[in-house]
GROMACS .gro file of C-alpha atoms in nm:
model
  309
    1MET     CA    1  14.332  21.083  12.011
    2THR     CA    2  14.536  21.150  12.325
    3GLU     CA    3  14.803  20.892  12.385
    4PRO     CA    4  14.827  20.756  12.741
    5PRO     CA    5  15.135  20.833  12.951
    6PRO     CA    6  15.413  20.572  12.967
    7ALA     CA    7  15.300  20.428  13.303
    8GLU     CA    8  14.953  20.357  13.168
    9LEU     CA    9  15.094  20.210  12.849
   10LEU     CA   10  15.289  19.961  13.057
   11ARG     CA   11  14.979  19.879  13.264
   12LEU     CA   12  14.786  19.810  12.944
   13TYR     CA   13  15.070  19.594  12.817
   14ARG     CA   14  15.085  19.398  13.142
   15THR     CA   15  14.709  19.340  13.144
   16MET     CA   16  14.714  19.213  12.787
   17VAL     CA   17  15.011  18.982  12.852
   18LEU     CA   18  14.843  18.851  13.168
   19ILE     CA   19  14.529  18.761  12.971
   20ARG     CA   20  14.731  18.592  12.696
   21ARG     CA   21  14.948  18.387  12.935
   22CYS     CA   22  14.649  18.278  13.143
   23GLU     CA   23  14.462  18.166  12.834
   24GLU     CA   24  14.761  17.975  12.702
   25GLN     CA   25  14.793  17.802  13.040
   26LEU     CA   26  14.423  17.716  13.040
   27ALA     CA   27  14.446  17.574  12.688
   28ARG     CA   28  14.727  17.344  12.802
   29ALA     CA   29  14.532  17.254  13.115
   30HIS     CA   30  14.226  17.168  12.906
   31GLN     CA   31  14.437  16.919  12.708
   32ARG     CA   32  14.538  16.758  13.039
   33GLY     CA   33  14.176  16.730  13.153
   34LEU     CA   34  14.213  16.986  13.431
   35VAL     CA   35  13.942  17.213  13.289
   36HIS     CA   36  13.597  17.062  13.327
   37GLY     CA   37  13.354  17.147  13.049
   38ALA     CA   38  13.400  17.386  12.760
   39CYS     CA   39  13.685  17.638  12.755
   40HIS     CA   40  13.651  17.943  12.530
   41THR     CA   41  13.975  18.141  12.520
   42TYR     CA   42  14.020  18.511  12.453
   43VAL     CA   43  14.349  18.487  12.262
   44GLY     CA   44  14.370  18.766  12.003
   45GLN     CA   45  14.110  18.994  12.161
   46GLU     CA   46  14.308  19.121  12.460
   47ALA     CA   47  14.310  19.487  12.355
   48VAL     CA   48  13.933  19.515  12.397
   49ALA     CA   49  13.915  19.407  12.761
   50ALA     CA   50  14.227  19.605  12.851
   51GLY     CA   51  14.122  19.922  12.670
   52VAL     CA   52  13.768  19.929  12.810
   53CYS     CA   53  13.841  19.823  13.167
   54ALA     CA   54  14.121  20.080  13.194
   55HIS     CA   55  13.846  20.340  13.250
   56LEU     CA   56  13.636  20.145  13.499
   57ARG     CA   57  13.626  20.191  13.873
   58ARG     CA   58  13.589  19.899  14.111
   59GLU     CA   59  13.223  19.996  14.163
   60ASP     CA   60  13.147  19.988  13.789
   61VAL     CA   61  13.003  19.655  13.682
   62VAL     CA   62  13.073  19.421  13.391
   63PHE     CA   63  12.852  19.151  13.241
   64SER     CA   64  13.008  18.909  12.997
   65THR     CA   65  12.974  18.592  12.794
   66HIS     CA   66  13.118  18.241  12.766
   67ARG     CA   67  13.440  18.406  12.639
   68GLY     CA   68  13.481  18.607  12.959
   69HIS     CA   69  13.822  18.520  13.103
   70GLY     CA   70  13.985  18.834  12.962
   71HIS     CA   71  13.713  19.060  13.100
   72ALA     CA   72  13.746  18.896  13.442
   73LEU     CA   73  14.121  18.950  13.457
   74ALA     CA   74  14.102  19.307  13.323
   75LYS     CA   75  13.835  19.392  13.582
   76GLY     CA   76  14.054  19.264  13.864
   77VAL     CA   77  13.987  18.896  13.924
   78PRO     CA   78  14.322  18.747  14.042
   79PRO     CA   79  14.471  18.478  13.815
   80LEU     CA   80  14.451  18.218  14.093
   81GLN     CA   81  14.077  18.270  14.130
   82LEU     CA   82  14.025  18.242  13.755
   83VAL     CA   83  14.238  17.933  13.704
   84ALA     CA   84  14.106  17.758  14.015
   85GLU     CA   85  13.749  17.822  13.902
   86LEU     CA   86  13.810  17.643  13.574
   87TYR     CA   87  13.976  17.356  13.762
   88GLY     CA   88  13.667  17.317  13.982
   89ARG     CA   89  13.852  17.413  14.300
   90ALA     CA   90  13.730  17.595  14.609
   91ALA     CA   91  13.987  17.872  14.554
   92GLY     CA   92  13.798  17.981  14.243
   93CYS     CA   93  13.600  18.303  14.221
   94SER     CA   94  13.277  18.098  14.231
   95GLN     CA   95  13.427  17.835  14.461
   96GLY     CA   96  13.468  17.601  14.165
   97ARG     CA   97  13.095  17.569  14.102
   98GLY     CA   98  13.070  17.791  13.795
   99GLY     CA   99  13.350  17.679  13.568
  100SER     CA  100  13.475  17.850  13.254
  101MET     CA  101  13.147  18.012  13.146
  102HIS     CA  102  13.009  18.122  13.483
  103LEU     CA  103  13.254  18.357  13.650
  104PHE     CA  104  13.119  18.577  13.929
  105SER     CA  105  13.316  18.819  14.145
  106PRO     CA  106  13.103  19.109  14.270
  107GLU     CA  107  13.394  19.219  14.490
  108VAL     CA  108  13.562  19.363  14.182
  109GLY     CA  109  13.247  19.441  13.982
  110LEU     CA  110  13.237  19.128  13.768
  111MET     CA  111  12.867  19.051  13.792
  112GLY     CA  112  12.865  18.736  13.585
  113THR     CA  113  12.948  18.563  13.261
  114SER     CA  114  12.716  18.327  13.078
  115GLY     CA  115  12.699  18.095  12.780
  116ILE     CA  116  12.349  18.221  12.704
  117VAL     CA  117  12.403  18.472  12.423
  118GLY     CA  118  12.252  18.819  12.462
  119PRO     CA  119  12.110  18.856  12.817
  120CYS     CA  120  12.424  19.032  12.944
  121ILE     CA  121  12.299  19.329  12.738
  122LEU     CA  122  11.980  19.339  12.943
  123GLN     CA  123  12.167  19.290  13.269
  124ALA     CA  124  12.395  19.584  13.197
  125ALA     CA  125  12.089  19.798  13.118
  126GLY     CA  126  11.941  19.692  13.451
  127ALA     CA  127  12.258  19.787  13.633
  128GLY     CA  128  12.257  20.122  13.456
  129TYR     CA  129  11.898  20.178  13.565
  130SER     CA  130  11.996  20.106  13.927
  131PHE     CA  131  12.288  20.347  13.906
  132ALA     CA  132  12.066  20.616  13.754
  133LEU     CA  133  11.808  20.579  14.033
  134LEU     CA  134  12.074  20.587  14.303
  135GLY     CA  135  12.275  20.867  14.144
  136THR     CA  136  12.603  20.684  14.199
  137GLY     CA  137  12.780  20.793  13.881
  138ASN     CA  138  12.873  20.432  13.811
  139VAL     CA  139  12.858  20.257  13.475
  140GLY     CA  140  12.734  19.919  13.355
  141VAL     CA  141  12.924  19.745  13.073
  142ALA     CA  142  12.809  19.457  12.854
  143PHE     CA  143  13.064  19.262  12.650
  144PHE     CA  144  12.911  19.046  12.378
  145GLY     CA  145  12.996  18.894  12.042
  146ASP     CA  146  12.863  18.966  11.695
  147GLY     CA  147  12.623  18.672  11.724
  148ALA     CA  148  12.434  18.850  12.002
  149VAL     CA  149  12.337  19.150  11.789
  150ASN     CA  150  12.076  18.944  11.604
  151ASN     CA  151  11.921  18.846  11.935
  152ALA     CA  152  11.606  19.023  12.059
  153ALA     CA  153  11.789  19.114  12.380
  154PHE     CA  154  12.013  19.346  12.177
  155HIS     CA  155  11.714  19.548  12.051
  156GLU     CA  156  11.538  19.555  12.387
  157GLY     CA  157  11.846  19.647  12.589
  158LEU     CA  158  11.969  19.923  12.359
  159ASN     CA  159  11.624  20.071  12.314
  160LEU     CA  160  11.553  20.083  12.687
  161ALA     CA  161  11.897  20.229  12.765
  162ALA     CA  162  11.846  20.491  12.494
  163ILE     CA  163  11.505  20.618  12.600
  164TRP     CA  164  11.606  20.639  12.966
  165LYS     CA  165  11.961  20.764  12.893
  166LEU     CA  166  12.112  20.494  13.111
  167PRO     CA  167  12.485  20.495  13.198
  168VAL     CA  168  12.575  20.187  12.995
  169LEU     CA  169  12.848  20.091  12.751
  170PHE     CA  170  12.757  19.817  12.505
  171VAL     CA  171  13.076  19.658  12.370
  172CYS     CA  172  13.044  19.427  12.070
  173GLU     CA  173  13.359  19.221  12.018
  174ASN     CA  174  13.304  19.145  11.652
  175ASN     CA  175  13.543  18.859  11.579
  176GLY     CA  176  13.363  18.768  11.259
  177PHE     CA  177  13.199  18.444  11.367
  178ALA     CA  178  12.916  18.330  11.591
  179THR     CA  179  13.073  17.993  11.670
  180GLU     CA  180  13.121  17.896  11.303
  181VAL     CA  181  12.864  18.121  11.132
  182PRO     CA  182  13.021  18.420  10.950
  183PHE     CA  183  12.872  18.750  11.061
  184GLY     CA  184  12.867  18.871  10.701
  185TYR     CA  185  12.627  18.589  10.621
  186ALA     CA  186  12.408  18.618  10.930
  187ALA     CA  187  12.357  18.996  10.928
  188GLY     CA  188  12.158  19.198  10.678
  189ASN     CA  189  12.351  19.502  10.801
  190PRO     CA  190  12.717  19.400  10.847
  191SER     CA  191  12.797  19.710  11.054
  192VAL     CA  192  12.715  19.672  11.422
  193ALA     CA  193  12.810  20.031  11.501
  194ALA     CA  194  12.566  20.161  11.238
  195ARG     CA  195  12.281  20.009  11.436
  196GLY     CA  196  12.330  20.266  11.708
  197ALA     CA  197  12.150  20.521  11.491
  198ALA     CA  198  11.835  20.308  11.507
  199TYR     CA  199  11.818  20.377  11.881
  200GLY     CA  200  11.941  20.736  11.872
  201ILE     CA  201  12.270  20.659  12.042
  202PRO     CA  202  12.633  20.691  11.926
  203GLY     CA  203  12.764  20.389  11.739
  204VAL     CA  204  13.142  20.379  11.715
  205GLU     CA  205  13.353  20.130  11.519
  206VAL     CA  206  13.719  20.083  11.611
  207ASP     CA  207  14.005  19.850  11.533
  208GLY     CA  208  13.973  19.607  11.824
  209ASN     CA  209  14.338  19.507  11.795
  210ASP     CA  210  14.450  19.866  11.857
  211VAL     CA  211  14.438  19.922  12.231
  212PHE     CA  212  14.482  20.298  12.178
  213ALA     CA  213  14.169  20.314  11.963
  214VAL     CA  214  13.968  20.102  12.205
  215ARG     CA  215  14.087  20.304  12.504
  216ALA     CA  216  13.999  20.637  12.338
  217ALA     CA  217  13.650  20.531  12.229
  218ALA     CA  218  13.574  20.364  12.561
  219GLY     CA  219  13.697  20.669  12.750
  220GLU     CA  220  13.452  20.896  12.569
  221ALA     CA  221  13.170  20.646  12.616
  222VAL     CA  222  13.235  20.616  12.990
  223ARG     CA  223  13.257  20.997  13.020
  224ARG     CA  224  12.918  21.033  12.847
  225ALA     CA  225  12.764  20.768  13.070
  226ARG     CA  226  12.887  20.926  13.394
  227ALA     CA  227  12.768  21.268  13.277
  228GLY     CA  228  12.413  21.145  13.223
  229GLU     CA  229  12.436  21.162  12.843
  230GLY     CA  230  12.327  20.803  12.791
  231PRO     CA  231  12.465  20.483  12.640
  232THR     CA  232  12.712  20.414  12.362
  233LEU     CA  233  12.742  20.117  12.127
  234LEU     CA  234  13.108  20.034  12.065
  235GLU     CA  235  13.198  19.784  11.791
  236CYS     CA  236  13.551  19.646  11.819
  237LYS     CA  237  13.662  19.462  11.503
  238THR     CA  238  13.888  19.182  11.620
  239TYR     CA  239  13.953  18.809  11.581
  240ARG     CA  240  14.005  18.502  11.795
  241THR     CA  241  14.305  18.307  11.679
  242ARG     CA  242  14.219  17.987  11.868
  243PRO     CA  243  13.912  17.770  11.799
  244HIS     CA  244  13.569  17.873  11.923
  245ALA     CA  245  13.630  17.638  12.216
  246GLU     CA  246  13.931  17.426  12.300
  247GLY     CA  247  13.918  17.087  12.130
  248MET     CA  248  13.685  17.199  11.851
  249GLY     CA  249  13.772  17.177  11.482
  250ASP     CA  250  13.881  17.507  11.337
  251PHE     CA  251  13.927  17.492  10.962
  252THR     CA  252  13.593  17.384  10.822
  253TYR     CA  253  13.461  17.742  10.829
  254ARG     CA  254  13.783  17.949  10.804
  255THR     CA  255  14.127  17.895  10.658
  256ARG     CA  256  14.468  17.859  10.816
  257GLU     CA  257  14.580  18.152  10.603
  258ASP     CA  258  14.315  18.377  10.756
  259VAL     CA  259  14.416  18.277  11.108
  260GLU     CA  260  14.785  18.332  11.036
  261ALA     CA  261  14.711  18.672  10.884
  262TRP     CA  262  14.530  18.777  11.201
  263LYS     CA  263  14.807  18.641  11.422
  264ALA     CA  264  15.034  18.887  11.246
  265LYS     CA  265  14.804  19.163  11.374
  266CYS     CA  266  14.857  19.053  11.736
  267PRO     CA  267  14.746  19.338  11.965
  268ILE     CA  268  15.017  19.264  12.220
  269GLN     CA  269  15.300  19.272  11.968
  270ARG     CA  270  15.149  19.585  11.818
  271LEU     CA  271  15.156  19.764  12.154
  272ARG     CA  272  15.505  19.634  12.235
  273THR     CA  273  15.638  19.770  11.906
  274LEU     CA  274  15.480  20.107  11.976
  275ILE     CA  275  15.616  20.127  12.331
  276ALA     CA  276  15.965  20.052  12.203
  277ALA     CA  277  15.932  20.302  11.918
  278ARG     CA  278  15.828  20.575  12.161
  279GLY     CA  279  16.117  20.493  12.392
  280ASP     CA  280  15.884  20.436  12.688
  281ALA     CA  281  16.050  20.105  12.776
  282SER     CA  282  16.336  19.895  12.646
  283ASP     CA  283  16.304  19.540  12.518
  284ALA     CA  284  16.470  19.425  12.838
  285GLU     CA  285  16.210  19.604  13.050
  286LEU     CA  286  15.925  19.456  12.847
  287ASP     CA  287  16.087  19.113  12.869
  288ALA     CA  288  16.095  19.158  13.246
  289ILE     CA  289  15.720  19.225  13.249
  290ASP     CA  290  15.668  18.913  13.038
  291ALA     CA  291  15.875  18.704  13.279
  292GLU     CA  292  15.698  18.847  13.585
  293VAL     CA  293  15.356  18.769  13.437
  294GLN     CA  294  15.463  18.418  13.333
  295ALA     CA  295  15.582  18.347  13.687
  296GLU     CA  296  15.253  18.478  13.829
  297VAL     CA  297  15.050  18.254  13.599
  298GLU     CA  298  15.262  17.947  13.674
  299LYS     CA  299  15.223  18.013  14.046
  300ALA     CA  300  14.846  18.048  14.005
  301HIS     CA  301  14.829  17.721  13.812
  302ALA     CA  302  15.028  17.531  14.075
  303ALA     CA  303  14.818  17.670  14.359
  304ALA     CA  304  14.493  17.600  14.173
  305GLU     CA  305  14.589  17.241  14.095
  306ALA     CA  306  14.677  17.186  14.461
  307ALA     CA  307  14.361  17.351  14.596
  308LEU     CA  308  14.070  17.160  14.747
  309TRP     CA  309  13.785  17.053  14.524
   0.00000   0.00000   0.00000
């Protein structure tokens, strides 16, 4: 696995910190009543969005789920547009009409997020079909959770993409739970990646908290897609360390000990430790990135709260 150069490492780090700080701000805002409707944060899963989107061009398209804030930011939606959208303000990426689960920014290739589980798989296959017909060399990406893989859309989308060799990357963010239902209980086959063989496509399992591993697997998948070699199913084993949605109970289906154990596997801290160990940046330089991102998020929050409804 080829390690990225220092400049890219710092870009990955910044993207992951930006996602984390935005989500923390949105969690606080939800407690204040600024976020209207449900708010599903991406805390703990930042390495997946950062590692995959690092390979995407502006013209490549992403389809996501109710937990889509991280994908939006990694694909290029500005923090102000994200925060304002959740606050119901006109400065939002959907002019405040979509809210937390319905983010849409075709300008940067974010073609929509939805609380309906599974259809993003079909949408990405449709985008791949369009790209194949037009010969653009672009790629469609679907991000979905483990709960979606027992949905009929998963079978239909992967099968269609396989037989037509569509340029699609199917990314399962397996965080272990579909809301509160353990994946180990709900799946006869607990390996998502192993299901790729059923459709004749590569199925790759990676540590979703290791941005290097995600980046490497996604890079090969995107290369295959652009070369006309067909789709890839990528399973990223990760974990959300906040509740399914803000304000929901969290310890009827999992334990505090489990959550704390996963917090210790924080993908951001893991990358920071590696950057420091390699000598690519000092603690002071990384602290400066943290401070810059925090200031950007605070500015976005203030502007969003002051924006017109």
